Structure formats: C-alpha cells, structure tokens
Coordinates of C-alpha atoms in Angstrom, one line a residue:
M9 CA 18.8 32.0 16.5
A10 CA 15.8 31.0 17.8
D11 CA 14.7 30.0 14.3
E12 CA 17.3 28.3 13.4
H13 CA 17.4 26.0 16.3
L14 CA 13.6 25.4 16.1
S15 CA 15.1 24.1 12.6
L16 CA 17.2 21.9 13.5
R17 CA 15.4 20.4 16.3
A18 CA 12.7 19.7 13.4
E19 CA 15.0 18.3 11.6
Q20 CA 16.7 16.2 14.0
V21 CA 12.5 15.1 15.3
A22 CA 11.8 13.9 11.2
Q23 CA 15.0 12.3 11.1
T24 CA 14.0 10.0 14.3
R25 CA 10.9 9.5 12.7
A26 CA 12.4 8.3 9.2
A27 CA 14.3 6.2 10.7
L28 CA 12.1 4.1 13.3
V29 CA 10.1 3.5 10.1
T30 CA 12.6 2.7 8.0
A31 CA 13.5 -0.6 10.6
G32 CA 10.7 -0.7 11.2
R33 CA 10.0 -1.2 7.3
R34 CA 12.8 -3.8 7.8
L35 CA 11.7 -6.0 10.8
F36 CA 8.7 -6.1 10.2
G37 CA 9.3 -7.0 6.5
A38 CA 11.9 -10.3 7.3
A39 CA 10.2 -11.2 10.6
G40 CA 6.8 -10.1 11.0
F41 CA 4.7 -7.3 13.7
A42 CA 5.0 -10.6 16.1
A43 CA 8.4 -11.4 16.1
T44 CA 9.5 -7.5 16.1
S45 CA 9.8 -6.3 19.9
V46 CA 10.3 -2.3 20.4
E47 CA 13.0 -3.0 21.1
D48 CA 14.5 -4.6 18.2
I49 CA 13.3 -1.4 16.1
A50 CA 15.0 1.1 18.6
R51 CA 17.7 -1.5 18.5
E52 CA 18.0 -0.8 14.5
A53 CA 17.2 2.3 14.4
R54 CA 20.1 3.7 17.1
V55 CA 18.0 5.0 19.1
T56 CA 16.6 4.3 22.7
T57 CA 12.8 3.0 23.5
G58 CA 12.4 5.7 24.8
A59 CA 12.8 7.9 22.0
L60 CA 10.9 5.2 19.5
Y61 CA 7.5 6.1 23.3
H62 CA 8.5 10.0 22.1
H63 CA 7.2 9.5 18.8
F64 CA 5.4 6.3 18.5
P65 CA 2.5 5.2 21.4
T66 CA 3.1 1.6 20.4
K67 CA 4.6 -0.7 18.0
A68 CA 1.0 -1.0 16.2
A69 CA 1.5 2.7 15.2
V70 CA 4.9 1.7 14.0
F71 CA 3.6 -0.5 11.9
E72 CA 0.8 1.7 11.5
A73 CA 3.1 4.1 9.9
V74 CA 4.9 1.4 7.7
F75 CA 2.3 0.5 6.1
E76 CA 1.1 4.0 5.1
Q77 CA 4.9 4.6 3.5
L78 CA 4.8 1.4 1.6
H79 CA 1.4 1.7 0.6
G80 CA 2.3 5.1 -1.2
E81 CA 5.6 3.0 -2.9
L82 CA 2.8 0.9 -3.7
L83 CA 0.5 4.2 -5.3
A84 CA 3.9 5.6 -6.9
A85 CA 4.8 2.1 -8.2
S86 CA 1.5 2.4 -10.2
A87 CA 1.1 5.3 -11.2
A88 CA 5.0 5.5 -13.1
A89 CA 3.9 2.1 -14.2
A90 CA 0.7 3.5 -16.3
A91 CA 2.6 6.6 -16.9
D92 CA 2.3 5.3 -20.9
A93 CA -1.2 3.8 -21.1
S94 CA -2.6 4.2 -24.7
D95 CA -6.1 4.4 -22.6
A96 CA -7.5 4.3 -18.8
V97 CA -8.4 0.9 -19.5
E98 CA -4.8 0.5 -19.9
L99 CA -4.1 3.1 -17.1
L100 CA -5.8 0.8 -15.3
V101 CA -4.4 -3.0 -15.8
A102 CA -0.4 -1.4 -15.8
G103 CA -1.4 0.1 -12.4
F104 CA -3.2 -3.1 -11.1
G105 CA 0.2 -5.0 -13.2
A106 CA 2.3 -2.8 -10.6
F107 CA 1.0 -3.7 -7.1
L108 CA 0.6 -7.8 -7.8
D109 CA 4.6 -7.3 -9.5
K110 CA 5.4 -5.7 -5.3
V111 CA 3.3 -8.5 -4.0
L112 CA 6.0 -10.9 -5.2
E113 CA 7.8 -9.2 -2.9
P114 CA 8.4 -11.3 0.0
D115 CA 8.2 -8.0 3.2
V116 CA 5.3 -6.9 0.9
Q117 CA 3.6 -9.6 1.4
R118 CA 4.2 -10.0 4.8
I119 CA 3.7 -6.6 5.8
I120 CA 0.5 -4.6 3.7
L121 CA -1.6 -8.8 3.7
T122 CA -0.5 -11.0 6.4
D123 CA 0.0 -8.6 8.8
A124 CA -2.1 -5.5 8.1
P125 CA -5.4 -6.9 8.8
A126 CA -4.8 -8.3 12.0
V127 CA -2.7 -5.9 13.5
L128 CA -4.4 -2.9 12.0
G129 CA -7.9 -4.2 12.0
L130 CA -10.2 -4.9 9.1
A131 CA -12.4 -1.1 8.8
R132 CA -8.4 0.4 10.1
F133 CA -6.2 -1.5 6.9
T134 CA -9.9 -0.9 4.7
E135 CA -9.1 2.4 5.5
L136 CA -6.3 3.1 4.5
D137 CA -5.6 0.6 1.7
E138 CA -8.8 2.9 0.2
R139 CA -6.7 6.4 0.9
Y140 CA -4.4 5.6 -1.4
A141 CA -5.8 4.1 -4.0
F142 CA -9.5 4.9 -3.7
A143 CA -9.1 8.4 -5.6
A144 CA -6.8 7.4 -8.6
T145 CA -9.1 4.2 -8.9
V146 CA -12.1 6.2 -9.6
A147 CA -10.9 8.6 -11.4
A148 CA -10.1 6.3 -13.9
L149 CA -13.0 4.7 -14.7
T150 CA -14.9 7.6 -14.5
A151 CA -11.9 8.5 -17.4
A152 CA -13.1 5.0 -18.8
D153 CA -16.7 5.4 -18.9
E154 CA -16.7 9.2 -20.0
S155 CA -14.6 8.0 -23.0
G156 CA -17.1 5.9 -24.2
L157 CA -14.6 2.8 -22.9
L158 CA -16.6 1.4 -20.3
Q159 CA -19.9 1.5 -19.4
I160 CA -20.0 2.1 -15.8
D161 CA -22.5 2.8 -13.7
D162 CA -21.1 3.8 -10.5
P163 CA -17.4 4.2 -10.1
P164 CA -16.9 4.6 -6.3
T165 CA -18.1 0.8 -5.8
L166 CA -17.1 -0.6 -9.1
A167 CA -13.8 1.2 -7.3
R168 CA -14.3 -0.6 -4.4
L169 CA -14.7 -3.8 -5.4
L170 CA -11.3 -3.5 -7.5
L171 CA -9.8 -3.2 -4.5
G172 CA -10.9 -6.0 -2.8
A173 CA -10.7 -8.4 -5.6
L174 CA -6.7 -6.8 -5.9
T175 CA -5.9 -7.8 -1.8
R176 CA -7.6 -11.3 -2.7
A177 CA -5.6 -11.2 -5.2
G178 CA -2.3 -10.0 -3.4
L179 CA -3.7 -13.2 -1.0
L180 CA -2.8 -15.8 -4.2
I181 CA -0.3 -14.9 -5.0
A182 CA 1.3 -14.7 -1.4
S183 CA 0.0 -18.3 -0.8
S184 CA 0.8 -19.7 -4.4
P185 CA 3.0 -22.2 -5.2
E186 CA 3.7 -20.7 -8.7
P187 CA 3.5 -16.9 -7.5
A188 CA 5.3 -15.5 -11.0
A189 CA 2.4 -18.2 -12.6
T190 CA -0.7 -17.0 -10.3
R191 CA 0.3 -13.4 -10.5
D192 CA 0.1 -13.2 -14.6
A193 CA -3.3 -15.1 -14.3
V194 CA -4.6 -13.4 -11.7
A195 CA -3.4 -9.8 -14.0
A196 CA -5.4 -11.8 -16.8
T197 CA -8.3 -12.0 -15.0
L198 CA -8.3 -8.8 -14.2
R199 CA -8.0 -7.8 -17.7
T200 CA -11.1 -9.9 -18.6
L201 CA -13.5 -8.2 -15.6
L202 CA -12.1 -4.9 -17.0
T203 CA -12.6 -5.6 -20.6
G204 CA -16.1 -7.0 -20.0
L205 CA -17.6 -3.6 -18.7
A206 CA -17.2 -2.1 -22.7
R207 CA -20.2 0.6 -24.2
P208 CA -22.1 -1.8 -25.7
S209 CA -21.6 -0.6 -30.2
S210 CA -24.8 1.4 -31.3
G211 CA -24.4 -0.5 -34.4

C-alpha cells in the first residue's frame, strides 16, 4: 500500500512538472521570457505559484527545462530526417536541415535563439546546446572520415564549429525578411562547406 502511495505521489509530481514545462514552453514561445511572469506560468499550468516554486526555484529554471525539452525535440527531428541518409555527409546535411526548418517557427526562434543566450548565459547555453547535438555530430563526422568521404583531422573541434555556425544560421533566418529563402541559402552553404572537406582522390 505504501509503495502504491509513493508511486502515485511520484506520478503526480511528474505530471505537475510536465504541466509547468508545457505552460512555460507555450508562454515563452509566444511572449518571450521577459514578458512572462511566474504567476502567468502557474496560471497556465493550473497550479499555485507555491507548487511552481516546489519544482523550480526561479523562472529561469523553468526556462532551462523548456530549453532542454525543445533541444530534445530538435535532436529527434534531426535524427528522423537523417534516418534514410545514403551516407554520413547526407546524414549531416539532413540533420542540419531539420534544425533549420524548426528555426522557421517563431516560438523556436524566440526560445532557442533570442532568449536562451541571455537567460542561461553564454557558457550554460553552449553547454546545453552541445549536450544534445555534439556527440551525434562528432559520430557523423567520424563516420564520414572513416568511410573516406571526407578528410577530418579533428572531428570534435569541427563539430563545435559547425554547431556554432548553425546557431549563427538560425539568427540569420530569424532576422531575415525572407526566412524561407535564407534557410535554403544557409543549407546550401553548409552543404558546400561539408563537401569542401572531401578527401582528395589518390589518382
């Protein structure tokens, strides 16, 4: 009986936390971090502010949870887009393309690009950004090198540079008067950048 009670309590705690993150995602995406209050998030999640503070010490902590959830979604979208890639280079291109597609969505722009660096601080923003995409990017670059498609002497360093370029690409898209056209131009440039690393033919 005690175990059932603990299990039910744990489920309620998880549901409340999930409701707060969902509410934060909706409000931060629509209005931005600065214009969203703790009271707004609690009201949207249909809980008390006391319940919110039980799970998150600050509004910024809610934002960090939203950022991590959204990054997980972006990684899943990239993985799905790359699932049918014919080789490691196409896998990277497809994965990056999926990220650029998501950046076309205003709420993603606002959370990931506009607010996150300021709210989290650059060091934490970079840490979380790399936590979700770094290992997968290094693995793809290593596979491209080992298969002979590309010549990459230092996959971890190149992965960090490419992730930085993706963030910059997102900012270009977000500030563009023609976001879709900018997205396509950025994707083409990233492909050119990658294919420029092709291993020289021995013959």
